[in-house]
Amino acid sequence: MAGTAAVVAVPSPAAPPTDTPAGRDKPEAAPPPRKPSGPRPLYVGTYTSVEGGGTGIRLASYDPESGRITGSGTLTGVPDPSYLAVHPDGRTLYAVDEREDGGVTAVRLADRRVLGTRSTGGAGPCHLSVHPSGRWLLSANYGSGSVAVHPIDASGALGERTDLVTHSSPPPGPGQQGPHAHQFLTSPDGGHVLAVDLGTDTVYTYRLDRAKGTLAEVARARTRPGAGPRHLTFHPGGRYAYLANEVDDTVAVCAYEPGSGRLTVGEPQSTGSGGGTNYPAQVLVTANGRYAFLANRGHNSLARYAVEDGGARLRLLGTVPVGGDFPRQIAFSPDGRLLFAANQRSGTVTVFRVDADRGELRLTGEPFASPVAVCTLPL
């Protein structure tokens, strides 16, 4: 375990007016996750164009009790599917094609039929997410520093791109040659979409026109120069978020104002890596909002944090070895009882049992071998 670190907090965001559009658009609270029974599907993303890489999206299943993973083949025909997401109705899978001529691909899960691929209008798309309405796919082009929007039809297939925004300002941060959009996600209130750009040290907030699929920038949040923000995760309360900064090996608490979409980035704090070479990848927060976990690439650990003061504070509890090399992405099972880590360099997926009441992680069984595992999607 690493030593504890000082608690860091950010100011509470101002409460939004009750008559704002964001207030009207706020979705109803989700029902508690059901307890699964029997094997559940697991999809593993990879790189197909690198030596020793995969040949497509790895198909597998997992036991929700033991965490044991069993492979069942590969879905071919999707190049470099390095990030995966599923439609809210659970019927369609989406993958980025992380290539110079970037694309996004839709796959119908019932028969695993590829429904088609659309251009993202940029290079090296590395992240995508589905808007909660199920009508729009959001993707981030790392190589060209842009974000794209695609419509989703009733079958789950993608239409032609409705918008593309390139992050032309502010200038790139120290050591960066240009913008590098790394994530594109929807805020918990549903009123805004946020793009995290590692190259410009900025998180951009946009208003998405839900009728046209177009973006209008409404706010920007800057990290300290050279932080290299990579991944943002919201607290279930919707008023705070946690930002993993890849380049300077830190994590930060952010305050979020639903009415304006404005994000305020707090002071950087420790990832538990001890100052060695480390690149934080992704943060997860338990559904009860009490604990957060951070994937550390290099230190090859999962940092554990207690979430305090309603989400405004992170307190480092320590680290747990991830059981693999270079955990690029982590994901909870739908019921939150398991955590999956995709370990890129060891080509493995490790699984942890999550104690959401104590914030503890316990490794379950042997790692699952999957070439250049960079993303898992447990359903």
Coordinates of C-alpha atoms in Angstrom, one line a residue:
M1 CA 0.0 0.0 0.0
A2 CA 1.1 3.6 -0.7
G3 CA 1.1 6.1 2.1
T4 CA -1.9 8.5 2.5
A5 CA -1.9 11.9 0.9
A6 CA -3.3 15.2 1.9
V7 CA -7.0 15.7 1.3
V8 CA -7.8 18.1 -1.6
A9 CA -11.1 19.8 -2.2
V10 CA -12.6 22.4 -4.5
P11 CA -15.2 25.0 -3.8
S12 CA -18.8 24.0 -4.0
P13 CA -20.4 25.0 -7.3
A14 CA -23.2 27.5 -7.3
A15 CA -26.7 25.9 -7.4
P16 CA -28.3 26.2 -10.8
P17 CA -31.7 28.0 -11.0
T18 CA -34.6 25.6 -10.8
D19 CA -36.1 26.9 -14.0
T20 CA -33.0 26.3 -16.2
P21 CA -33.2 24.0 -19.2
A22 CA -30.6 21.8 -17.5
G23 CA -33.0 21.4 -14.6
R24 CA -35.9 20.4 -16.9
D25 CA -33.6 17.9 -18.8
K26 CA -32.3 16.2 -15.7
P27 CA -33.0 12.4 -16.1
E28 CA -34.9 10.5 -13.5
A29 CA -32.8 8.5 -11.0
A30 CA -31.8 5.1 -12.4
P31 CA -33.3 2.0 -10.6
P32 CA -30.8 0.0 -8.6
P33 CA -28.8 -2.5 -10.7
R34 CA -30.3 -5.9 -10.9
K35 CA -28.2 -8.9 -9.6
P36 CA -27.2 -10.9 -12.6
S37 CA -27.5 -14.7 -12.8
G38 CA -25.5 -16.9 -15.1
P39 CA -22.6 -15.9 -17.5
R40 CA -22.7 -12.3 -18.8
P41 CA -21.2 -11.0 -22.1
L42 CA -17.7 -9.3 -22.1
Y43 CA -16.2 -7.6 -25.1
V44 CA -12.5 -6.7 -25.3
G45 CA -11.0 -4.0 -27.5
T46 CA -7.5 -4.2 -29.0
Y47 CA -5.2 -2.9 -31.6
T48 CA -5.2 -5.0 -34.8
S49 CA -2.4 -3.2 -36.6
V50 CA 0.4 -3.7 -34.1
E51 CA 2.7 -6.7 -33.8
G52 CA 1.1 -9.3 -31.6
G53 CA -2.2 -7.5 -31.6
G54 CA -5.7 -8.9 -31.9
T55 CA -7.8 -9.7 -35.0
G56 CA -10.9 -7.8 -33.9
I57 CA -13.2 -7.4 -30.9
R58 CA -12.6 -10.4 -28.5
L59 CA -15.8 -12.1 -27.5
A60 CA -16.0 -13.6 -24.0
S61 CA -18.3 -14.1 -21.0
Y62 CA -17.7 -13.7 -17.3
D63 CA -19.2 -15.3 -14.2
P64 CA -20.7 -12.4 -12.1
E65 CA -20.0 -14.4 -8.9
S66 CA -16.4 -15.6 -9.4
G67 CA -15.3 -13.1 -12.0
R68 CA -13.9 -15.9 -14.1
I69 CA -13.7 -15.0 -17.9
T70 CA -14.2 -17.5 -20.7
G71 CA -13.3 -16.7 -24.3
S72 CA -15.7 -17.5 -27.1
G73 CA -14.1 -16.2 -30.3
T74 CA -13.5 -12.9 -32.1
L75 CA -15.6 -10.5 -34.1
T76 CA -13.5 -9.6 -37.1
G77 CA -14.0 -6.8 -39.6
V78 CA -13.5 -4.0 -37.2
P79 CA -10.0 -2.5 -37.4
D80 CA -8.2 -1.3 -34.3
P81 CA -11.3 -1.3 -32.0
S82 CA -9.5 0.3 -29.1
Y83 CA -12.5 1.7 -27.3
L84 CA -16.1 0.3 -27.0
A85 CA -19.5 1.5 -25.9
V86 CA -23.0 0.1 -25.9
H87 CA -26.3 1.7 -26.7
P88 CA -28.6 2.4 -23.7
D89 CA -31.0 -0.2 -25.0
G90 CA -28.2 -2.8 -25.0
R91 CA -28.8 -3.9 -28.6
T92 CA -25.9 -2.2 -30.4
L93 CA -22.2 -2.1 -29.8
Y94 CA -20.0 0.8 -31.0
A95 CA -16.3 0.8 -31.6
V96 CA -13.7 3.3 -32.7
D97 CA -11.4 2.5 -35.6
E98 CA -8.3 4.1 -34.3
R99 CA -6.5 4.7 -37.6
E100 CA -5.2 7.7 -39.5
D101 CA -8.5 7.8 -41.4
G102 CA -10.6 7.4 -38.3
G103 CA -14.0 5.8 -38.2
V104 CA -16.8 4.5 -35.8
T105 CA -18.5 1.2 -36.4
A106 CA -21.8 -0.2 -35.2
V107 CA -22.4 -3.9 -34.5
R108 CA -25.8 -5.4 -33.8
L109 CA -25.3 -7.7 -30.8
A110 CA -28.2 -10.1 -31.5
D111 CA -26.4 -11.6 -34.5
R112 CA -23.1 -9.8 -34.3
R113 CA -23.7 -8.2 -37.7
V114 CA -21.6 -5.1 -38.6
L115 CA -24.1 -2.4 -39.4
G116 CA -21.6 -0.1 -41.1
T117 CA -18.8 2.4 -40.4
R118 CA -18.8 6.1 -40.6
S119 CA -15.9 8.5 -40.9
T120 CA -15.1 10.6 -37.8
G121 CA -13.6 13.3 -40.0
G122 CA -10.3 13.0 -38.0
A123 CA -7.3 10.9 -37.1
G124 CA -6.9 8.3 -34.4
P125 CA -10.3 8.3 -32.7
C126 CA -9.6 6.8 -29.2
H127 CA -12.9 7.3 -27.3
L128 CA -16.6 7.3 -27.9
S129 CA -19.8 7.4 -25.9
V130 CA -23.6 7.3 -26.6
H131 CA -25.7 10.2 -25.5
P132 CA -28.3 9.1 -22.9
S133 CA -31.1 9.8 -25.4
G134 CA -29.7 7.0 -27.6
R135 CA -29.9 9.3 -30.6
W136 CA -26.3 10.5 -30.9
L137 CA -22.8 9.0 -30.9
L138 CA -20.0 11.2 -29.6
S139 CA -16.4 10.4 -30.5
A140 CA -12.9 12.0 -29.8
N141 CA -10.2 12.1 -32.5
Y142 CA -6.8 12.0 -30.6
G143 CA -4.6 12.5 -33.6
S144 CA -6.4 15.6 -35.0
G145 CA -7.7 17.0 -31.8
S146 CA -11.4 17.1 -32.8
V147 CA -14.7 15.8 -31.6
A148 CA -17.5 14.4 -33.8
V149 CA -21.2 13.7 -33.6
H150 CA -23.1 11.0 -35.5
P151 CA -26.9 10.3 -35.5
I152 CA -28.1 6.8 -34.5
D153 CA -31.2 5.5 -36.2
A154 CA -33.8 3.1 -34.8
S155 CA -31.9 0.1 -35.9
G156 CA -28.7 1.3 -34.0
A157 CA -26.9 2.1 -37.3
L158 CA -25.0 5.3 -37.7
G159 CA -25.8 8.2 -40.0
E160 CA -23.5 10.7 -41.7
R161 CA -21.7 13.0 -39.3
T162 CA -23.7 16.0 -38.2
D163 CA -20.8 18.0 -36.6
L164 CA -17.0 18.1 -36.2
V165 CA -15.2 20.6 -34.0
T166 CA -11.4 20.9 -33.9
H167 CA -9.8 22.4 -30.8
S168 CA -7.8 25.2 -32.4
S169 CA -7.3 27.1 -29.2
P170 CA -5.7 27.6 -26.7
P171 CA -2.2 26.7 -28.0
P172 CA -0.8 23.3 -27.2
G173 CA 0.6 22.7 -23.7
P174 CA 4.3 22.1 -22.9
G175 CA 5.7 19.2 -25.0
Q176 CA 2.6 18.9 -27.2
Q177 CA 2.6 19.5 -30.9
G178 CA -1.2 20.1 -31.2
P179 CA -4.6 19.3 -29.7
H180 CA -5.3 15.7 -28.7
A181 CA -9.0 15.1 -27.8
H182 CA -9.0 12.0 -25.5
Q183 CA -12.6 11.7 -24.3
F184 CA -16.1 13.0 -25.2
L185 CA -18.9 12.3 -22.7
T186 CA -22.3 13.6 -21.5
S187 CA -22.8 15.3 -18.2
P188 CA -25.0 13.6 -15.6
D189 CA -27.7 16.2 -15.9
G190 CA -27.8 15.5 -19.7
G191 CA -27.6 19.2 -20.5
H192 CA -24.0 19.3 -21.8
V193 CA -21.3 17.3 -23.4
L194 CA -17.7 17.6 -22.4
A195 CA -14.5 17.0 -24.4
V196 CA -11.2 16.4 -22.5
D197 CA -8.1 17.5 -24.6
L198 CA -4.7 16.3 -23.5
G199 CA -2.8 18.5 -26.0
T200 CA -4.4 21.8 -25.0
D201 CA -4.7 21.1 -21.2
T202 CA -8.4 22.0 -21.5
V203 CA -11.8 20.5 -20.9
Y204 CA -14.4 22.0 -23.3
T205 CA -18.1 22.1 -22.5
Y206 CA -20.6 22.1 -25.4
R207 CA -24.4 22.4 -25.7
L208 CA -25.6 19.6 -28.0
D209 CA -28.6 20.5 -30.2
R210 CA -30.6 17.3 -29.8
A211 CA -32.6 18.0 -32.9
K212 CA -29.7 18.7 -35.3
G213 CA -26.7 17.0 -33.6
T214 CA -24.6 20.2 -33.6
L215 CA -22.3 21.6 -31.0
A216 CA -22.1 25.0 -29.4
E217 CA -19.2 25.7 -27.0
V218 CA -20.3 27.3 -23.7
A219 CA -17.3 27.0 -21.4
R220 CA -13.7 26.0 -21.0
A221 CA -11.7 24.7 -18.0
R222 CA -7.9 24.9 -18.0
T223 CA -5.7 22.6 -16.0
R224 CA -2.2 23.7 -15.0
P225 CA 0.2 23.8 -18.0
G226 CA 1.6 20.3 -19.0
A227 CA -1.0 18.3 -16.9
G228 CA -2.2 16.5 -20.0
P229 CA -5.8 15.7 -18.9
R230 CA -7.0 12.3 -20.3
H231 CA -10.2 11.1 -18.6
L232 CA -13.0 12.7 -16.6
T233 CA -15.5 10.8 -14.4
F234 CA -18.5 12.4 -12.6
H235 CA -19.5 11.7 -9.1
P236 CA -23.1 10.2 -8.9
G237 CA -24.3 13.5 -7.3
G238 CA -23.5 15.3 -10.5
R239 CA -21.8 18.3 -8.9
Y240 CA -18.2 17.1 -8.9
A241 CA -16.0 15.2 -11.2
Y242 CA -12.5 13.6 -11.1
L243 CA -9.9 14.3 -13.8
A244 CA -6.9 11.9 -14.5
N245 CA -4.0 13.9 -15.8
E246 CA -1.7 11.6 -17.9
V247 CA 1.3 13.8 -18.4
D248 CA 2.1 15.2 -14.9
D249 CA 0.9 12.0 -13.1
T250 CA -1.9 13.7 -11.0
V251 CA -5.6 13.5 -10.3
A252 CA -7.8 16.5 -9.6
V253 CA -11.3 17.2 -8.1
C254 CA -13.4 19.4 -10.3
A255 CA -16.6 21.3 -9.4
Y256 CA -19.4 21.2 -12.0
E257 CA -22.3 23.7 -12.4
P258 CA -25.1 21.9 -14.3
G259 CA -26.8 25.2 -15.3
S260 CA -23.9 26.7 -17.1
G261 CA -21.9 23.6 -17.8
R262 CA -18.9 25.2 -16.3
L263 CA -16.2 23.0 -14.8
T264 CA -13.6 24.3 -12.2
V265 CA -10.5 22.2 -11.9
G266 CA -9.0 21.9 -8.4
E267 CA -5.5 21.4 -7.2
P268 CA -3.6 18.4 -8.5
Q269 CA -2.9 15.6 -6.0
S270 CA -1.1 12.3 -5.8
T271 CA -1.9 9.1 -7.7
G272 CA 0.0 7.0 -5.3
S273 CA 2.7 6.2 -7.8
G274 CA 5.5 7.3 -5.5
G275 CA 7.0 9.7 -8.1
G276 CA 8.2 7.0 -10.6
T277 CA 7.3 6.9 -14.3
N278 CA 3.5 6.7 -14.4
Y279 CA 0.6 7.7 -16.7
P280 CA -2.8 7.8 -15.0
A281 CA -5.4 6.4 -17.3
Q282 CA -9.0 6.4 -16.0
V283 CA -11.0 7.0 -12.8
L284 CA -14.1 5.1 -11.7
V285 CA -16.5 6.0 -8.9
T286 CA -18.7 3.5 -7.0
A287 CA -22.4 3.9 -7.5
N288 CA -22.8 4.9 -3.8
G289 CA -20.4 7.8 -4.4
R290 CA -18.1 6.8 -1.5
Y291 CA -15.0 5.5 -3.2
A292 CA -13.0 6.1 -6.4
F293 CA -10.4 4.0 -8.2
L294 CA -7.6 5.2 -10.6
A295 CA -5.7 3.0 -13.1
N296 CA -2.0 3.7 -13.0
R297 CA 0.0 2.8 -16.1
G298 CA 3.7 2.4 -15.2
H299 CA 3.2 1.9 -11.5
N300 CA 0.8 -0.8 -12.6
S301 CA -1.6 -0.3 -9.8
L302 CA -5.1 0.8 -8.9
A303 CA -5.2 3.7 -6.5
R304 CA -8.0 3.7 -4.0
Y305 CA -9.6 7.0 -2.8
A306 CA -12.2 7.8 -0.2
V307 CA -14.7 10.3 -1.6
E308 CA -15.7 12.8 1.1
D309 CA -17.7 16.0 1.7
G310 CA -20.4 15.0 -0.9
G311 CA -17.8 14.5 -3.6
A312 CA -15.7 17.6 -3.0
R313 CA -12.7 15.7 -1.6
L314 CA -10.5 12.7 -2.5
R315 CA -8.4 11.1 0.2
L316 CA -5.8 8.6 -1.0
L317 CA -6.1 5.3 0.9
G318 CA -3.4 3.4 -0.9
T319 CA -2.7 1.3 -4.0
V320 CA -3.4 -2.3 -5.1
P321 CA -1.2 -4.1 -7.7
V322 CA -3.2 -4.5 -10.9
G323 CA -1.8 -7.9 -11.7
G324 CA -0.8 -6.9 -15.2
D325 CA 1.3 -4.4 -17.2
F326 CA 0.0 -1.0 -18.3
P327 CA -3.7 -0.9 -17.3
R328 CA -5.1 1.3 -20.1
Q329 CA -8.8 1.1 -19.1
I330 CA -10.9 0.0 -16.2
A331 CA -14.7 -0.8 -16.1
F332 CA -17.3 -1.9 -13.6
S333 CA -19.7 -4.7 -14.2
P334 CA -23.3 -3.3 -14.4
D335 CA -24.0 -4.2 -10.8
G336 CA -20.7 -2.6 -9.6
R337 CA -19.5 -5.8 -7.9
L338 CA -16.6 -6.5 -10.3
L339 CA -13.9 -4.2 -11.7
F340 CA -12.1 -5.2 -15.0
A341 CA -8.7 -3.9 -15.9
A342 CA -7.4 -4.1 -19.5
N343 CA -3.6 -4.4 -19.3
Q344 CA -2.2 -3.4 -22.7
R345 CA 1.4 -4.6 -22.5
S346 CA 0.8 -7.9 -20.7
G347 CA -2.2 -8.7 -23.0
T348 CA -4.4 -9.6 -20.1
V349 CA -7.6 -8.7 -18.4
T350 CA -7.6 -8.9 -14.6
V351 CA -10.7 -8.9 -12.5
F352 CA -11.3 -7.5 -8.9
R353 CA -14.1 -8.0 -6.5
V354 CA -15.3 -4.6 -5.3
D355 CA -16.3 -3.9 -1.7
A356 CA -18.2 -0.7 -2.2
D357 CA -18.9 -0.2 1.5
R358 CA -15.2 -0.3 2.4
G359 CA -13.5 0.7 -0.8
E360 CA -11.5 -2.5 -1.0
L361 CA -10.4 -4.4 -4.1
R362 CA -9.6 -8.1 -4.2
L363 CA -8.1 -9.9 -7.2
T364 CA -10.2 -12.8 -8.4
G365 CA -8.5 -15.8 -10.1
E366 CA -6.0 -15.9 -13.0
P367 CA -5.7 -13.1 -15.6
F368 CA -7.5 -13.7 -18.9
A369 CA -5.2 -13.6 -21.9
S370 CA -6.2 -11.3 -24.8
P371 CA -3.7 -9.8 -27.2
V372 CA -3.0 -6.1 -26.5
A373 CA -6.1 -5.7 -24.3
V374 CA -6.9 -2.0 -24.2
C375 CA -10.6 -1.8 -23.3
T376 CA -13.2 -4.0 -21.7
L377 CA -17.0 -3.7 -21.9
P378 CA -18.8 -6.0 -19.4
L379 CA -22.6 -6.2 -19.9

